[in-house]
Amino acid sequence: METVVSGIRSTGKLHLGNYYGAIQNFIKMQHEYNCYFFIADLHSLTTHPTPGDLHGNVKQVLVEYLAAGIDPEKSTIYIQSDVPEVSELYLYLNMNAYLGELERATSFKDKVRANPDNVNAGLLTYPVLMAADIIIHKATKVPVGKDQEQHLEMARTFGNRFNRLYNHEYFPEPYAFSFGESLIKIPGLDGKGKMGKSEGEANAVYLSDSPEVIRKKVMKAVTDGGPTMENQDKPSEIQNLFDLIKVVSSQDTYDHFNDLYNKMQIRYGDLKKQLAEDMIIATAPIRDRINDIAADTDFLRKVAQHGADKARESASRTIREVREIIGFRKF
């Protein structure tokens, strides 16, 4: 079977963007591919979490991976820092990653603008660590969101550069994969861009949010004064709401509100109430499992250890071969 690798940063609770943009595909893929799904706690260090937050966030993602339906018997679920071979490959790849190309990465430029006082080397070399995560298992398919496609292109660049430098066709090229469907970008509730934790609590609907919290968040979502002519283009904040409806609601629901908008009869309050209820229904099965799994410490420990053992088996083989290709020899 072809190998699939993907991960999510452990910076807090998972939201609808994580689920529809990544985890939903993880669940499908685990039945047909050799899957490695990791919790990216090393990546999270760029934002300097406290030790308590770091561990708590890793646990949260692990619990929610399992609650969402990722099966540790069918997939390899592991914590990034439990596989030190990733860090070793990251070092080797860094030796052949160049400042100019790293500075041109869109995500790096975005982070610099957003956090000018925290421009650390980890942010600069984030694509290199991501490349190490992927190619250490020789993955060919990576289920990533649209915002990560440039990083995936850089992973191909670093793998191919290694192959050329050492004249050895070792690393295969990884490509974006979304189970036969287009990559999904889930918008946030603030009307500006994608759903994400960094945009503030009110921007994201979390898988663990109670029905009451979901209703409050959605009802506060940004809207405008309504259409001023029939069949006019939707402004971004309204298009975002319709994009969310397209994901969590039925086609009939989407068509109903789209027709009302085109006829200038839309009532945003009604639209948001429907959207909130459909989000509650969509997240209910996951929300019900989260508390039960979080309380089972022994189960979580076994899942983490089992995943680490399986991931290290693959990663250690790669590192052993990479060291030989580079020229490291024991005396």
Coordinates of C-alpha atoms in Angstrom, one line a residue:
M1 CA 0.0 0.0 0.0
E2 CA 1.1 3.6 -0.6
T3 CA 2.1 5.6 2.4
V4 CA 0.2 8.6 3.7
V5 CA 1.6 11.0 6.3
S6 CA 0.0 14.0 7.9
G7 CA -0.1 15.8 11.2
I8 CA -1.8 18.6 13.2
R9 CA 0.0 21.0 15.5
S10 CA -0.8 20.5 19.2
T11 CA -1.8 24.1 19.9
G12 CA -5.2 23.4 21.4
K13 CA -8.5 21.9 20.6
L14 CA -9.4 20.8 17.1
H15 CA -12.0 22.7 15.2
L16 CA -14.2 22.1 12.1
G17 CA -11.3 23.3 9.9
N18 CA -9.1 20.5 11.2
Y19 CA -11.9 17.9 10.9
Y20 CA -13.2 18.7 7.3
G21 CA -9.8 19.9 6.0
A22 CA -7.9 16.9 7.3
I23 CA -9.3 14.3 9.8
Q24 CA -12.3 13.4 7.7
N25 CA -9.9 12.3 5.0
F26 CA -7.6 10.5 7.5
I27 CA -10.6 8.3 8.5
K28 CA -11.2 7.3 4.9
M29 CA -7.6 6.7 4.1
Q30 CA -6.8 4.4 7.0
H31 CA -8.7 1.6 5.3
E32 CA -6.8 1.8 2.0
Y33 CA -3.3 3.1 2.8
N34 CA -0.4 2.7 5.1
C35 CA -1.2 5.8 7.3
Y36 CA 1.0 7.7 9.7
F37 CA -0.9 10.5 11.5
F38 CA 1.1 12.4 14.0
I39 CA 0.7 15.1 16.6
A40 CA 3.1 17.9 15.8
D41 CA 4.3 19.0 19.2
L42 CA 7.8 20.0 17.9
H43 CA 6.1 22.4 15.5
S44 CA 4.1 23.9 18.3
L45 CA 7.4 25.1 20.1
T46 CA 7.6 28.1 17.8
T47 CA 4.9 29.7 19.9
H48 CA 6.6 28.8 23.2
P49 CA 3.9 26.9 25.1
T50 CA 4.4 26.3 28.8
P51 CA 5.3 22.7 29.8
G52 CA 1.8 22.2 31.2
D53 CA 0.1 23.6 28.0
L54 CA 2.4 21.5 25.8
H55 CA 1.4 18.2 27.4
G56 CA -2.2 19.2 27.8
N57 CA -2.5 20.2 24.1
V58 CA -0.9 16.9 23.0
K59 CA -3.4 15.0 25.0
Q60 CA -6.3 17.0 23.6
V61 CA -5.3 16.3 20.0
L62 CA -4.7 12.6 20.7
V63 CA -8.1 12.3 22.4
E64 CA -9.8 14.1 19.5
Y65 CA -8.0 12.1 16.9
L66 CA -9.5 9.0 18.5
A67 CA -12.9 10.5 19.1
A68 CA -13.2 11.5 15.5
G69 CA -12.6 8.0 14.3
I70 CA -8.9 7.4 13.6
D71 CA -8.3 3.8 14.6
P72 CA -4.9 3.1 16.2
E73 CA -5.0 -0.5 14.9
K74 CA -5.5 0.6 11.3
S75 CA -3.3 3.8 11.4
T76 CA 0.0 4.7 13.1
I77 CA -0.9 7.5 15.5
Y78 CA 2.1 9.0 17.2
I79 CA 3.5 12.1 18.9
Q80 CA 6.2 13.8 16.8
S81 CA 8.7 14.2 19.7
D82 CA 8.4 10.4 20.5
V83 CA 10.3 9.8 17.2
P84 CA 13.8 11.5 17.6
E85 CA 14.7 10.3 14.1
V86 CA 12.5 13.1 12.7
S87 CA 14.7 15.7 14.4
E88 CA 17.8 14.0 13.0
L89 CA 16.5 14.1 9.4
Y90 CA 15.4 17.7 10.0
L91 CA 19.1 18.5 10.8
Y92 CA 20.4 16.8 7.6
L93 CA 17.8 18.6 5.4
N94 CA 18.6 21.9 7.0
M95 CA 22.1 21.6 5.7
N96 CA 20.7 21.9 2.2
A97 CA 17.9 24.3 2.7
Y98 CA 18.7 27.9 1.7
L99 CA 17.9 31.1 3.4
G100 CA 16.3 32.8 0.3
E101 CA 13.8 30.0 -0.4
L102 CA 12.8 29.8 3.3
E103 CA 12.3 33.5 3.6
R104 CA 10.1 33.4 0.5
A105 CA 7.7 30.9 2.0
T106 CA 4.2 32.5 2.3
S107 CA 3.6 31.2 5.8
F108 CA 6.9 32.6 7.1
K109 CA 6.1 36.0 5.7
D110 CA 2.6 35.8 7.3
K111 CA 4.1 34.9 10.7
V112 CA 6.6 37.7 10.5
R113 CA 3.9 40.2 9.9
A114 CA 1.7 38.8 12.6
N115 CA 4.4 38.3 15.2
P116 CA 7.4 40.6 14.4
D117 CA 8.8 40.1 17.9
N118 CA 8.9 36.3 17.6
V119 CA 10.7 35.6 14.3
N120 CA 12.6 32.5 15.5
A121 CA 14.7 30.0 13.5
G122 CA 12.0 27.4 14.0
L123 CA 9.5 29.5 12.0
L124 CA 12.0 30.0 9.3
T125 CA 12.8 26.3 9.0
Y126 CA 9.2 25.1 9.6
P127 CA 9.0 23.8 6.0
V128 CA 12.1 21.7 6.6
L129 CA 10.7 20.0 9.7
M130 CA 7.5 19.4 7.8
A131 CA 9.5 17.8 5.0
A132 CA 11.3 15.6 7.5
D133 CA 7.9 14.5 8.9
I134 CA 6.8 13.5 5.5
I135 CA 9.8 11.9 3.8
I136 CA 11.0 10.0 6.8
H137 CA 8.3 7.5 6.1
K138 CA 8.8 7.9 2.3
A139 CA 5.2 9.1 1.9
T140 CA 3.8 9.7 -1.5
K141 CA 0.4 11.1 -0.4
V142 CA -0.1 13.9 2.0
P143 CA -3.7 15.1 2.9
V144 CA -3.1 18.8 3.5
G145 CA -5.2 21.9 3.4
K146 CA -4.7 24.6 0.7
D147 CA -2.6 26.7 2.9
Q148 CA 0.0 23.9 3.2
E149 CA 0.4 23.2 -0.5
Q150 CA 3.5 25.4 -0.7
H151 CA 5.1 23.5 2.2
L152 CA 4.5 20.3 0.3
E153 CA 6.1 21.6 -2.8
M154 CA 9.1 22.5 -0.6
A155 CA 9.2 19.0 0.8
R156 CA 9.5 17.7 -2.8
T157 CA 12.3 20.2 -3.4
F158 CA 14.3 19.1 -0.3
G159 CA 13.8 15.4 -1.0
N160 CA 14.8 15.8 -4.7
R161 CA 17.8 18.0 -3.7
F162 CA 19.0 15.2 -1.3
N163 CA 18.6 12.7 -4.1
R164 CA 20.7 14.8 -6.5
L165 CA 23.3 15.8 -4.0
Y166 CA 24.1 12.2 -3.1
N167 CA 23.3 10.8 -6.6
H168 CA 20.8 8.4 -5.1
E169 CA 17.1 8.1 -6.0
Y170 CA 16.1 7.6 -2.4
F171 CA 13.1 9.8 -1.4
P172 CA 10.0 9.6 -3.5
E173 CA 8.0 12.8 -4.3
P174 CA 5.0 13.4 -2.0
Y175 CA 1.8 15.0 -3.4
A176 CA -1.3 16.5 -2.0
F177 CA -4.1 14.0 -1.6
S178 CA -7.7 14.4 -0.5
F179 CA -9.3 11.1 -1.3
G180 CA -10.4 12.0 -4.8
E181 CA -11.9 15.3 -3.8
S182 CA -10.7 18.9 -4.0
L183 CA -8.8 20.2 -1.0
I184 CA -11.2 21.8 1.5
K185 CA -10.6 25.2 3.1
I186 CA -13.0 25.9 6.0
P187 CA -13.6 29.6 6.6
G188 CA -13.7 31.2 10.0
L189 CA -16.6 33.1 11.6
D190 CA -14.9 36.4 11.5
G191 CA -15.4 36.9 7.8
K192 CA -11.7 37.2 7.0
G193 CA -10.1 33.9 6.2
K194 CA -9.7 30.3 7.2
M195 CA -10.9 28.9 10.5
G196 CA -8.0 28.7 13.0
K197 CA -7.0 28.9 16.6
S198 CA -4.7 31.8 16.1
E199 CA -7.5 34.0 14.9
G200 CA -9.2 34.0 18.3
E201 CA -11.7 31.8 20.2
A202 CA -14.8 33.2 18.4
N203 CA -13.4 32.5 14.9
A204 CA -13.5 28.7 15.3
V205 CA -16.1 26.1 16.2
Y206 CA -14.3 23.3 18.1
L207 CA -15.2 19.7 18.0
S208 CA -15.7 19.7 21.8
D209 CA -17.8 22.9 21.9
S210 CA -21.2 22.4 23.6
P211 CA -24.4 23.2 21.6
E212 CA -24.8 26.4 23.6
V213 CA -21.3 27.6 22.7
I214 CA -21.8 26.8 19.0
R215 CA -25.0 28.7 18.9
K216 CA -23.5 31.8 20.5
K217 CA -20.4 31.7 18.2
V218 CA -22.4 31.3 15.0
M219 CA -25.0 34.0 15.9
K220 CA -22.1 36.4 16.3
A221 CA -20.6 35.6 12.9
V222 CA -19.9 38.6 10.8
T223 CA -22.6 39.6 8.2
D224 CA -23.5 42.7 6.2
G225 CA -26.7 44.7 5.6
G226 CA -28.0 42.2 3.0
P227 CA -28.0 42.1 -0.8
T228 CA -29.0 45.3 -2.7
M229 CA -29.8 43.7 -6.0
E230 CA -30.9 40.3 -7.2
N231 CA -28.2 37.6 -8.0
Q232 CA -25.4 39.9 -6.8
D233 CA -22.0 38.4 -5.8
K234 CA -21.7 37.6 -2.1
P235 CA -19.1 39.6 -0.2
S236 CA -16.4 37.5 1.5
E237 CA -18.1 37.3 5.0
I238 CA -21.3 36.1 3.5
Q239 CA -19.6 33.7 1.1
N240 CA -17.9 32.2 4.2
L241 CA -21.2 31.4 5.8
F242 CA -22.4 29.8 2.6
D243 CA -19.2 27.8 2.3
L244 CA -19.8 26.5 5.9
I245 CA -23.4 25.6 5.0
K246 CA -22.1 23.7 2.0
V247 CA -19.9 21.6 4.3
V248 CA -22.2 20.8 7.3
S249 CA -25.7 21.1 5.8
S250 CA -27.7 19.4 3.1
Q251 CA -27.7 20.5 -0.5
D252 CA -31.4 21.4 -0.1
T253 CA -30.5 23.7 2.8
Y254 CA -27.8 25.4 0.8
D255 CA -30.1 25.9 -2.2
H256 CA -32.9 27.3 0.0
F257 CA -30.8 30.1 1.5
N258 CA -28.9 30.7 -1.8
D259 CA -32.3 31.3 -3.5
L260 CA -33.4 33.6 -0.8
Y261 CA -30.2 35.6 -1.1
N262 CA -30.5 35.8 -4.9
K263 CA -34.1 37.1 -4.4
M264 CA -33.0 39.6 -1.8
Q265 CA -35.2 37.8 0.8
I266 CA -32.4 36.5 3.0
R267 CA -32.7 36.8 6.8
Y268 CA -29.2 36.2 8.2
G269 CA -30.6 35.3 11.6
D270 CA -32.5 32.4 10.1
L271 CA -29.4 31.3 8.1
K272 CA -27.2 31.4 11.2
K273 CA -29.7 29.5 13.3
Q274 CA -29.8 26.7 10.7
L275 CA -26.1 26.7 10.4
A276 CA -25.6 26.4 14.1
E277 CA -28.0 23.5 14.4
D278 CA -26.4 21.6 11.6
M279 CA -22.9 22.2 13.1
I280 CA -24.3 20.7 16.4
I281 CA -25.6 17.6 14.6
A282 CA -22.3 17.2 12.7
T283 CA -20.1 17.3 15.8
A284 CA -22.4 15.4 18.2
P285 CA -20.9 11.9 17.8
I286 CA -17.4 13.2 18.3
R287 CA -18.3 15.4 21.3
D288 CA -20.0 12.4 23.0
R289 CA -16.8 10.4 22.8
I290 CA -14.3 13.0 23.8
N291 CA -15.0 13.0 27.5
D292 CA -15.0 9.2 27.8
I293 CA -11.7 8.8 26.0
A294 CA -10.0 11.7 27.9
A295 CA -10.7 9.9 31.2
D296 CA -9.1 6.6 30.1
T297 CA -5.4 7.4 30.8
D298 CA -4.2 3.8 30.4
F299 CA -5.8 3.5 26.9
L300 CA -4.2 6.8 25.8
R301 CA -0.8 5.7 27.1
K302 CA -1.0 2.4 25.2
V303 CA -2.1 4.2 22.0
A304 CA 0.9 6.6 22.3
Q305 CA 3.4 3.9 23.0
H306 CA 2.1 1.6 20.2
G307 CA 2.2 4.5 17.7
A308 CA 5.7 5.5 18.8
D309 CA 7.0 1.9 18.3
K310 CA 5.5 1.6 14.9
A311 CA 6.7 5.1 13.7
R312 CA 10.2 4.5 15.0
E313 CA 10.4 1.2 13.2
S314 CA 9.9 3.1 9.9
A315 CA 11.9 6.2 10.8
S316 CA 14.9 4.3 12.1
R317 CA 15.2 2.4 8.9
T318 CA 15.2 5.6 6.9
I319 CA 17.8 7.3 9.1
R320 CA 20.0 4.2 9.0
E321 CA 19.9 4.3 5.2
V322 CA 20.2 8.1 5.0
R323 CA 23.3 8.1 7.2
E324 CA 24.9 5.5 4.9
I325 CA 24.0 7.5 1.8
I326 CA 25.5 10.7 3.3
G327 CA 28.7 8.8 4.2
F328 CA 28.6 8.3 8.0
R329 CA 30.6 5.2 8.9
K330 CA 31.5 3.6 12.2
F331 CA 35.1 2.8 12.9

